[in-house]
mmCIF file of C-alpha atoms in Angstrom:
data_model
loop_
_atom_site.group_PDB
_atom_site.id
_atom_site.type_symbol
_atom_site.label_atom_id
_atom_site.label_comp_id
_atom_site.label_asym_id
_atom_site.label_seq_id
_atom_site.Cartn_x
_atom_site.Cartn_y
_atom_site.Cartn_z
ATOM 1 C CA UNK A 1 2.482 -40.640 -14.197
ATOM 2 C CA UNK A 2 5.006 -39.803 -11.393
ATOM 3 C CA UNK A 3 3.564 -38.688 -8.122
ATOM 4 C CA UNK A 4 3.956 -35.072 -6.839
ATOM 5 C CA UNK A 5 5.876 -36.569 -3.750
ATOM 6 C CA UNK A 6 8.549 -38.319 -5.995
ATOM 7 C CA UNK A 7 8.962 -34.949 -8.112
ATOM 8 C CA UNK A 8 9.196 -32.910 -4.956
ATOM 9 C CA UNK A 9 11.616 -35.092 -3.339
ATOM 10 C CA UNK A 10 13.894 -34.910 -6.427
ATOM 11 C CA UNK A 11 13.678 -31.087 -6.896
ATOM 12 C CA UNK A 12 14.216 -30.270 -3.146
ATOM 13 C CA UNK A 13 17.197 -32.655 -3.075
ATOM 14 C CA UNK A 14 18.618 -31.193 -6.162
ATOM 15 C CA UNK A 15 18.286 -27.581 -4.735
ATOM 16 C CA UNK A 16 20.061 -28.625 -1.384
ATOM 17 C CA UNK A 17 22.505 -31.358 -2.490
ATOM 18 C CA UNK A 18 21.328 -33.631 0.376
ATOM 19 C CA UNK A 19 18.564 -35.999 1.043
ATOM 20 C CA UNK A 20 18.596 -34.828 4.741
ATOM 21 C CA UNK A 21 18.189 -31.321 4.095
ATOM 22 C CA UNK A 22 15.346 -31.919 1.627
ATOM 23 C CA UNK A 23 13.844 -34.120 4.144
ATOM 24 C CA UNK A 24 13.831 -31.436 6.827
ATOM 25 C CA UNK A 25 12.044 -29.039 4.310
ATOM 26 C CA UNK A 26 9.522 -31.506 3.362
ATOM 27 C CA UNK A 27 8.690 -32.942 6.864
ATOM 28 C CA UNK A 28 9.769 -36.457 5.751
ATOM 29 C CA UNK A 29 12.662 -38.793 6.782
ATOM 30 C CA UNK A 30 15.770 -38.898 4.570
ATOM 31 C CA UNK A 31 14.995 -42.493 4.020
ATOM 32 C CA UNK A 32 11.540 -41.602 2.565
ATOM 33 C CA UNK A 33 13.129 -38.770 0.454
ATOM 34 C CA UNK A 34 15.682 -41.348 -0.904
ATOM 35 C CA UNK A 35 13.085 -44.017 -1.757
ATOM 36 C CA UNK A 36 10.995 -41.363 -3.576
ATOM 37 C CA UNK A 37 14.058 -40.397 -5.657
ATOM 38 C CA UNK A 38 14.945 -43.981 -6.362
ATOM 39 C CA UNK A 39 11.553 -44.855 -7.388
ATOM 40 C CA UNK A 40 11.610 -41.750 -9.813
ATOM 41 C CA UNK A 41 14.937 -42.866 -11.229
ATOM 42 C CA UNK A 42 13.617 -46.438 -11.884
ATOM 43 C CA UNK A 43 10.398 -45.175 -13.529
ATOM 44 C CA UNK A 44 12.409 -42.936 -15.808
ATOM 45 C CA UNK A 45 15.125 -45.502 -16.432
ATOM 46 C CA UNK A 46 17.765 -42.773 -15.902
ATOM 47 C CA UNK A 47 20.251 -41.995 -12.989
ATOM 48 C CA UNK A 48 19.423 -38.485 -11.765
ATOM 49 C CA UNK A 49 21.988 -38.184 -8.951
ATOM 50 C CA UNK A 50 25.713 -39.166 -8.616
ATOM 51 C CA UNK A 51 25.762 -40.318 -5.081
ATOM 52 C CA UNK A 52 28.924 -40.098 -3.006
ATOM 53 C CA UNK A 53 29.930 -39.857 0.888
ATOM 54 C CA UNK A 54 30.142 -36.140 0.236
ATOM 55 C CA UNK A 55 26.613 -35.575 -1.001
ATOM 56 C CA UNK A 56 24.629 -35.559 -4.016
ATOM 57 C CA UNK A 57 25.502 -34.302 -7.474
ATOM 58 C CA UNK A 58 23.092 -33.960 -10.439
ATOM 59 C CA UNK A 59 23.903 -36.061 -13.451
ATOM 60 C CA UNK A 60 23.617 -34.699 -16.988
ATOM 61 C CA UNK A 61 20.184 -36.027 -17.312
ATOM 62 C CA UNK A 62 19.252 -34.878 -13.760
ATOM 63 C CA UNK A 63 20.085 -31.227 -14.611
ATOM 64 C CA UNK A 64 18.109 -31.292 -17.732
ATOM 65 C CA UNK A 65 15.242 -32.815 -15.766
ATOM 66 C CA UNK A 66 15.427 -30.215 -12.895
ATOM 67 C CA UNK A 67 15.147 -27.374 -15.547
ATOM 68 C CA UNK A 68 12.192 -29.085 -17.027
ATOM 69 C CA UNK A 69 10.159 -29.807 -14.061
ATOM 70 C CA UNK A 70 11.146 -27.015 -11.479
ATOM 71 C CA UNK A 71 8.773 -24.439 -12.805
ATOM 72 C CA UNK A 72 5.814 -26.609 -13.228
ATOM 73 C CA UNK A 73 6.138 -27.968 -9.735
ATOM 74 C CA UNK A 74 6.330 -24.397 -8.316
ATOM 75 C CA UNK A 75 3.078 -23.672 -10.168
ATOM 76 C CA UNK A 76 1.395 -26.659 -8.865
ATOM 77 C CA UNK A 77 2.429 -25.883 -5.280
ATOM 78 C CA UNK A 78 1.133 -22.316 -5.693
ATOM 79 C CA UNK A 79 -2.123 -23.537 -6.957
ATOM 80 C CA UNK A 80 -2.370 -25.708 -4.128
ATOM 81 C CA UNK A 81 -1.413 -23.201 -1.558
ATOM 82 C CA UNK A 82 -3.971 -20.556 -3.111
ATOM 83 C CA UNK A 83 -6.890 -22.983 -2.776
ATOM 84 C CA UNK A 84 -5.975 -23.726 0.868
ATOM 85 C CA UNK A 85 -5.517 -20.016 1.572
ATOM 86 C CA UNK A 86 -8.562 -18.503 -0.275
ATOM 87 C CA UNK A 87 -11.013 -21.469 0.065
ATOM 88 C CA UNK A 88 -14.376 -20.589 1.544
ATOM 89 C CA UNK A 89 -15.526 -16.968 2.680
ATOM 90 C CA UNK A 90 -13.035 -14.392 3.813
ATOM 91 C CA UNK A 91 -12.752 -14.315 7.475
ATOM 92 C CA UNK A 92 -10.661 -13.184 10.354
ATOM 93 C CA UNK A 93 -9.388 -9.792 11.843
ATOM 94 C CA UNK A 94 -8.186 -7.388 9.481
ATOM 95 C CA UNK A 95 -5.700 -4.943 10.814
ATOM 96 C CA UNK A 96 -5.813 -1.611 9.037
ATOM 97 C CA UNK A 97 -4.115 1.903 9.235
ATOM 98 C CA UNK A 98 -5.181 5.446 8.154
ATOM 99 C CA UNK A 99 -4.637 8.779 9.032
ATOM 100 C CA UNK A 100 -7.656 9.999 11.381
ATOM 101 C CA UNK A 101 -9.367 12.738 9.174
ATOM 102 C CA UNK A 102 -9.060 10.886 5.807
ATOM 103 C CA UNK A 103 -9.869 7.583 7.355
ATOM 104 C CA UNK A 104 -13.100 8.823 9.231
ATOM 105 C CA UNK A 105 -14.442 10.910 6.144
ATOM 106 C CA UNK A 106 -13.472 8.615 3.205
ATOM 107 C CA UNK A 107 -12.798 5.016 4.448
ATOM 108 C CA UNK A 108 -15.252 4.411 7.440
ATOM 109 C CA UNK A 109 -18.310 5.176 5.171
ATOM 110 C CA UNK A 110 -17.235 2.263 3.027
ATOM 111 C CA UNK A 111 -17.534 -0.103 5.853
ATOM 112 C CA UNK A 112 -21.288 -0.680 6.005
ATOM 113 C CA UNK A 113 -21.227 -2.212 2.487
ATOM 114 C CA UNK A 114 -17.942 -4.098 2.989
ATOM 115 C CA UNK A 115 -19.255 -5.746 6.332
ATOM 116 C CA UNK A 116 -22.334 -6.540 4.544
ATOM 117 C CA UNK A 117 -20.579 -8.422 1.754
ATOM 118 C CA UNK A 118 -17.952 -9.995 4.096
ATOM 119 C CA UNK A 119 -19.480 -10.591 7.472
ATOM 120 C CA UNK A 120 -16.743 -12.977 8.430
ATOM 121 C CA UNK A 121 -14.012 -10.148 8.406
ATOM 122 C CA UNK A 122 -13.504 -8.009 11.369
ATOM 123 C CA UNK A 123 -11.734 -4.648 10.435
ATOM 124 C CA UNK A 124 -9.350 -3.457 13.246
ATOM 125 C CA UNK A 125 -8.715 0.177 12.442
ATOM 126 C CA UNK A 126 -5.681 2.117 13.688
ATOM 127 C CA UNK A 127 -6.198 5.846 12.934
ATOM 128 C CA UNK A 128 -2.728 7.505 13.402
ATOM 129 C CA UNK A 129 -1.061 10.344 11.397
ATOM 130 C CA UNK A 130 2.356 9.239 12.363
ATOM 131 C CA UNK A 131 4.463 7.040 10.079
ATOM 132 C CA UNK A 132 4.127 3.303 11.172
ATOM 133 C CA UNK A 133 6.027 0.337 10.641
ATOM 134 C CA UNK A 134 3.553 -1.713 8.740
ATOM 135 C CA UNK A 135 5.179 -5.039 8.836
ATOM 136 C CA UNK A 136 6.451 -4.828 12.333
ATOM 137 C CA UNK A 137 2.980 -3.722 13.394
ATOM 138 C CA UNK A 138 1.401 -6.663 11.934
ATOM 139 C CA UNK A 139 -0.862 -4.462 9.539
ATOM 140 C CA UNK A 140 -2.623 -6.377 6.774
ATOM 141 C CA UNK A 141 -3.095 -3.119 4.799
ATOM 142 C CA UNK A 142 -2.741 0.758 5.125
ATOM 143 C CA UNK A 143 -4.262 3.671 3.149
ATOM 144 C CA UNK A 144 -2.228 6.885 3.261
ATOM 145 C CA UNK A 145 0.336 9.165 1.715
ATOM 146 C CA UNK A 146 4.046 9.575 2.198
ATOM 147 C CA UNK A 147 4.885 6.126 3.475
ATOM 148 C CA UNK A 148 8.396 4.914 3.031
ATOM 149 C CA UNK A 149 8.068 1.591 1.304
ATOM 150 C CA UNK A 150 9.733 -0.981 3.238
ATOM 151 C CA UNK A 151 11.041 -4.282 1.722
ATOM 152 C CA UNK A 152 8.056 -6.667 1.249
ATOM 153 C CA UNK A 153 5.479 -3.988 0.651
ATOM 154 C CA UNK A 154 3.828 -2.722 -2.335
ATOM 155 C CA UNK A 155 1.695 0.337 -2.901
ATOM 156 C CA UNK A 156 -1.545 0.738 -5.180
ATOM 157 C CA UNK A 157 -2.200 4.221 -6.052
ATOM 158 C CA UNK A 158 -5.739 5.430 -5.365
ATOM 159 C CA UNK A 159 -5.603 9.059 -6.049
ATOM 160 C CA UNK A 160 -3.492 12.116 -6.071
ATOM 161 C CA UNK A 161 -3.618 14.563 -3.123
ATOM 162 C CA UNK A 162 -3.704 18.328 -3.797
ATOM 163 C CA UNK A 163 -3.169 21.304 -1.695
ATOM 164 C CA UNK A 164 -5.150 24.598 -1.807
ATOM 165 C CA UNK A 165 -4.716 28.080 -0.124
ATOM 166 C CA UNK A 166 -7.515 28.799 2.183
ATOM 167 C CA UNK A 167 -8.433 31.172 4.943
ATOM 168 C CA UNK A 168 -11.361 32.216 7.195
ATOM 169 C CA UNK A 169 -13.381 35.108 5.773
ATOM 170 C CA UNK A 170 -12.624 37.414 8.696
ATOM 171 C CA UNK A 171 -9.107 37.231 7.909
ATOM 172 C CA UNK A 172 -9.547 38.546 4.505
ATOM 173 C CA UNK A 173 -11.805 41.408 5.335
ATOM 174 C CA UNK A 174 -10.213 44.786 3.883
ATOM 175 C CA UNK A 175 -7.376 42.994 2.225
ATOM 176 C CA UNK A 176 -6.355 42.537 -1.273
ATOM 177 C CA UNK A 177 -6.554 38.739 -2.526
ATOM 178 C CA UNK A 178 -3.143 37.519 -3.787
ATOM 179 C CA UNK A 179 -2.740 37.021 -7.493
ATOM 180 C CA UNK A 180 -0.400 34.067 -7.244
ATOM 181 C CA UNK A 181 1.375 31.795 -4.474
ATOM 182 C CA UNK A 182 4.080 34.356 -3.922
ATOM 183 C CA UNK A 183 1.365 36.837 -2.513
ATOM 184 C CA UNK A 184 0.656 34.504 0.358
ATOM 185 C CA UNK A 185 3.544 35.938 2.233
ATOM 186 C CA UNK A 186 1.376 39.264 2.745
ATOM 187 C CA UNK A 187 -0.905 37.214 5.223
ATOM 188 C CA UNK A 188 -0.053 35.426 8.261
ATOM 189 C CA UNK A 189 0.447 31.611 7.360
ATOM 190 C CA UNK A 190 -0.142 28.459 9.635
ATOM 191 C CA UNK A 191 2.331 25.737 8.438
ATOM 192 C CA UNK A 192 2.545 22.025 8.828
ATOM 193 C CA UNK A 193 5.629 20.080 9.618
ATOM 194 C CA UNK A 194 6.353 16.916 7.568
ATOM 195 C CA UNK A 195 5.052 14.116 9.855
ATOM 196 C CA UNK A 196 7.880 11.940 8.353
ATOM 197 C CA UNK A 197 11.052 14.470 8.832
ATOM 198 C CA UNK A 198 9.682 17.284 10.855
ATOM 199 C CA UNK A 199 10.850 19.664 8.417
ATOM 200 C CA UNK A 200 9.041 22.627 6.699
ATOM 201 C CA UNK A 201 8.700 21.863 3.076
ATOM 202 C CA UNK A 202 8.686 24.434 0.369
ATOM 203 C CA UNK A 203 5.513 24.109 -1.526
ATOM 204 C CA UNK A 204 5.540 24.613 -5.329
ATOM 205 C CA UNK A 205 1.982 25.280 -6.720
ATOM 206 C CA UNK A 206 0.886 25.201 -10.437
ATOM 207 C CA UNK A 207 -2.204 26.650 -12.313
ATOM 208 C CA UNK A 208 -4.169 24.926 -14.994
ATOM 209 C CA UNK A 209 -1.846 26.342 -17.589
ATOM 210 C CA UNK A 210 1.112 24.484 -16.074
ATOM 211 C CA UNK A 211 2.821 27.442 -14.670
ATOM 212 C CA UNK A 212 4.610 26.760 -11.380
ATOM 213 C CA UNK A 213 5.270 29.371 -8.492
ATOM 214 C CA UNK A 214 6.803 28.689 -5.037
ATOM 215 C CA UNK A 215 4.297 29.596 -2.283
ATOM 216 C CA UNK A 216 5.791 32.054 -0.039
ATOM 217 C CA UNK A 217 4.526 31.788 3.598
ATOM 218 C CA UNK A 218 4.980 34.207 6.432
ATOM 219 C CA UNK A 219 4.907 31.628 9.276
ATOM 220 C CA UNK A 220 3.018 32.529 12.567
ATOM 221 C CA UNK A 221 2.249 29.175 13.757
ATOM 222 C CA UNK A 222 3.469 25.428 13.169
ATOM 223 C CA UNK A 223 1.447 22.108 13.608
ATOM 224 C CA UNK A 224 2.174 18.534 12.746
ATOM 225 C CA UNK A 225 -1.144 17.470 11.763
ATOM 226 C CA UNK A 226 -3.625 18.365 8.771
ATOM 227 C CA UNK A 227 -6.646 18.192 11.181
ATOM 228 C CA UNK A 228 -5.038 20.786 13.445
ATOM 229 C CA UNK A 229 -3.918 22.827 10.516
ATOM 230 C CA UNK A 230 -7.512 23.113 9.315
ATOM 231 C CA UNK A 231 -8.895 23.974 12.863
ATOM 232 C CA UNK A 232 -6.275 26.727 13.084
ATOM 233 C CA UNK A 233 -7.018 28.343 9.879
ATOM 234 C CA UNK A 234 -10.825 28.068 10.490
ATOM 235 C CA UNK A 235 -9.993 29.933 13.809
ATOM 236 C CA UNK A 236 -8.592 32.800 11.574
ATOM 237 C CA UNK A 237 -5.066 32.549 12.910
ATOM 238 C CA UNK A 238 -3.723 32.603 9.299
ATOM 239 C CA UNK A 239 -3.748 31.322 5.693
ATOM 240 C CA UNK A 240 -3.154 27.505 5.285
ATOM 241 C CA UNK A 241 -2.143 25.324 2.356
ATOM 242 C CA UNK A 242 -4.638 22.401 3.167
ATOM 243 C CA UNK A 243 -5.266 19.039 1.521
ATOM 244 C CA UNK A 244 -8.417 19.195 -0.528
ATOM 245 C CA UNK A 245 -10.230 16.353 1.593
ATOM 246 C CA UNK A 246 -9.547 18.379 4.921
ATOM 247 C CA UNK A 247 -10.572 21.580 3.386
ATOM 248 C CA UNK A 248 -13.897 20.499 1.650
ATOM 249 C CA UNK A 249 -16.267 20.355 4.482
ATOM 250 C CA UNK A 250 -15.187 23.834 5.703
ATOM 251 C CA UNK A 251 -15.337 25.184 2.187
ATOM 252 C CA UNK A 252 -18.975 23.819 1.893
ATOM 253 C CA UNK A 253 -20.012 25.295 5.207
ATOM 254 C CA UNK A 254 -18.533 28.735 4.537
ATOM 255 C CA UNK A 255 -16.118 28.559 7.459
ATOM 256 C CA UNK A 256 -13.196 28.799 4.824
ATOM 257 C CA UNK A 257 -12.716 30.519 1.438
ATOM 258 C CA UNK A 258 -10.345 29.330 -1.256
ATOM 259 C CA UNK A 259 -7.605 31.656 -2.275
ATOM 260 C CA UNK A 260 -6.012 31.349 -5.708
ATOM 261 C CA UNK A 261 -8.744 29.232 -7.158
ATOM 262 C CA UNK A 262 -6.612 28.357 -10.230
ATOM 263 C CA UNK A 263 -3.663 27.109 -8.255
ATOM 264 C CA UNK A 264 -2.876 23.927 -6.378
ATOM 265 C CA UNK A 265 -0.071 21.988 -4.941
ATOM 266 C CA UNK A 266 0.386 18.225 -5.702
ATOM 267 C CA UNK A 267 1.844 16.346 -2.695
ATOM 268 C CA UNK A 268 1.813 12.851 -4.022
ATOM 269 C CA UNK A 269 -0.422 9.760 -4.025
ATOM 270 C CA UNK A 270 -2.638 8.277 -1.613
ATOM 271 C CA UNK A 271 -2.167 4.577 -1.905
ATOM 272 C CA UNK A 272 -3.276 1.243 -0.479
ATOM 273 C CA UNK A 273 -0.125 -0.531 0.927
ATOM 274 C CA UNK A 274 -0.137 -4.223 1.599
ATOM 275 C CA UNK A 275 2.363 -7.081 1.531
ATOM 276 C CA UNK A 276 3.791 -8.232 -1.692
ATOM 277 C CA UNK A 277 3.466 -11.862 -1.075
ATOM 278 C CA UNK A 278 1.953 -13.671 -3.898
ATOM 279 C CA UNK A 279 -0.812 -15.436 -2.018
ATOM 280 C CA UNK A 280 -2.510 -12.804 0.157
ATOM 281 C CA UNK A 281 -5.076 -13.939 2.531
ATOM 282 C CA UNK A 282 -8.450 -13.717 1.374
ATOM 283 C CA UNK A 283 -9.663 -11.029 3.707
ATOM 284 C CA UNK A 284 -6.958 -8.871 2.709
ATOM 285 C CA UNK A 285 -7.423 -9.516 -1.037
ATOM 286 C CA UNK A 286 -11.110 -8.799 -0.940
ATOM 287 C CA UNK A 287 -10.446 -5.597 1.163
ATOM 288 C CA UNK A 288 -8.000 -4.271 -1.413
ATOM 289 C CA UNK A 289 -10.371 -5.156 -4.366
ATOM 290 C CA UNK A 290 -13.249 -3.531 -2.614
ATOM 291 C CA UNK A 291 -11.531 -0.285 -1.686
ATOM 292 C CA UNK A 292 -10.102 0.083 -5.379
ATOM 293 C CA UNK A 293 -13.635 -0.485 -6.865
ATOM 294 C CA UNK A 294 -15.212 1.938 -4.257
ATOM 295 C CA UNK A 295 -12.647 4.648 -5.165
ATOM 296 C CA UNK A 296 -13.517 4.146 -8.907
ATOM 297 C CA UNK A 297 -17.214 3.797 -8.722
ATOM 298 C CA UNK A 298 -17.708 6.793 -6.378
ATOM 299 C CA UNK A 299 -15.073 8.783 -8.146
ATOM 300 C CA UNK A 300 -13.258 9.459 -4.930
ATOM 301 C CA UNK A 301 -10.276 10.515 -6.746
ATOM 302 C CA UNK A 302 -12.150 13.494 -8.197
ATOM 303 C CA UNK A 303 -13.187 14.709 -4.678
ATOM 304 C CA UNK A 304 -9.473 14.798 -3.599
ATOM 305 C CA UNK A 305 -8.360 16.801 -6.586
ATOM 306 C CA UNK A 306 -8.298 20.583 -6.876
ATOM 307 C CA UNK A 307 -8.472 20.572 -10.626
#
């Protein structure tokens, strides 16, 4: 049975065409790599490389052998790395990002159970509504909506975010309620700018029958944060199209009432973002699994939906 060192020396030498380059990659001397390959050739009874002063060239037998062992070697090394990375209890600082309102209302309440299960992990939360460079910022994971997906990151959808039209009761006194989203223009509206582009976005709303109508808004004030939008609407400054998670507590308290109860806007997914590396650190892997399971078991997606 050939040793892993002999096989790895052969594969890395074949990839680079040089014992010296393979040695630098493996942390060995060129002489050690050459000995490992020579031992492999002797044991197999075939010449794997044609050697010359210009470098190494795979023989016909060497090409066939490389194709046969390459995938198996990568799998073995992956298994070894996985054991090293994920052995033992997850531990370490876990840098996380989320929007302030959503994070405090829906993610912080998950932390007591998470910390009880994984006491060695220290969550380091950054609550910020602005778009962040997750890789440059050293984040292990982020939860939010509207992120541009940079190379090296993947997104796992948790729920859909819906907008609903709401207003303070005092604003509606003596006024006729709108029949569809086009009627919102009859009221003053507080409107949010996109945190990504700074532009105003035309919002299309749909009813339960699938009919779509553009929401017409007479803008009297602009904000750049959904929490600020909620507060402005509670103050009676105007009607607002507010994400369900931000509107829900004010609807429960009676500070806001919902207009157009059969209409909503779909503004995209709230997702869990993390690096696409095959071997995630244990602390990141268990956090992802924990949040996904919590959203499922607590039916949080339904709480974010207007339907």
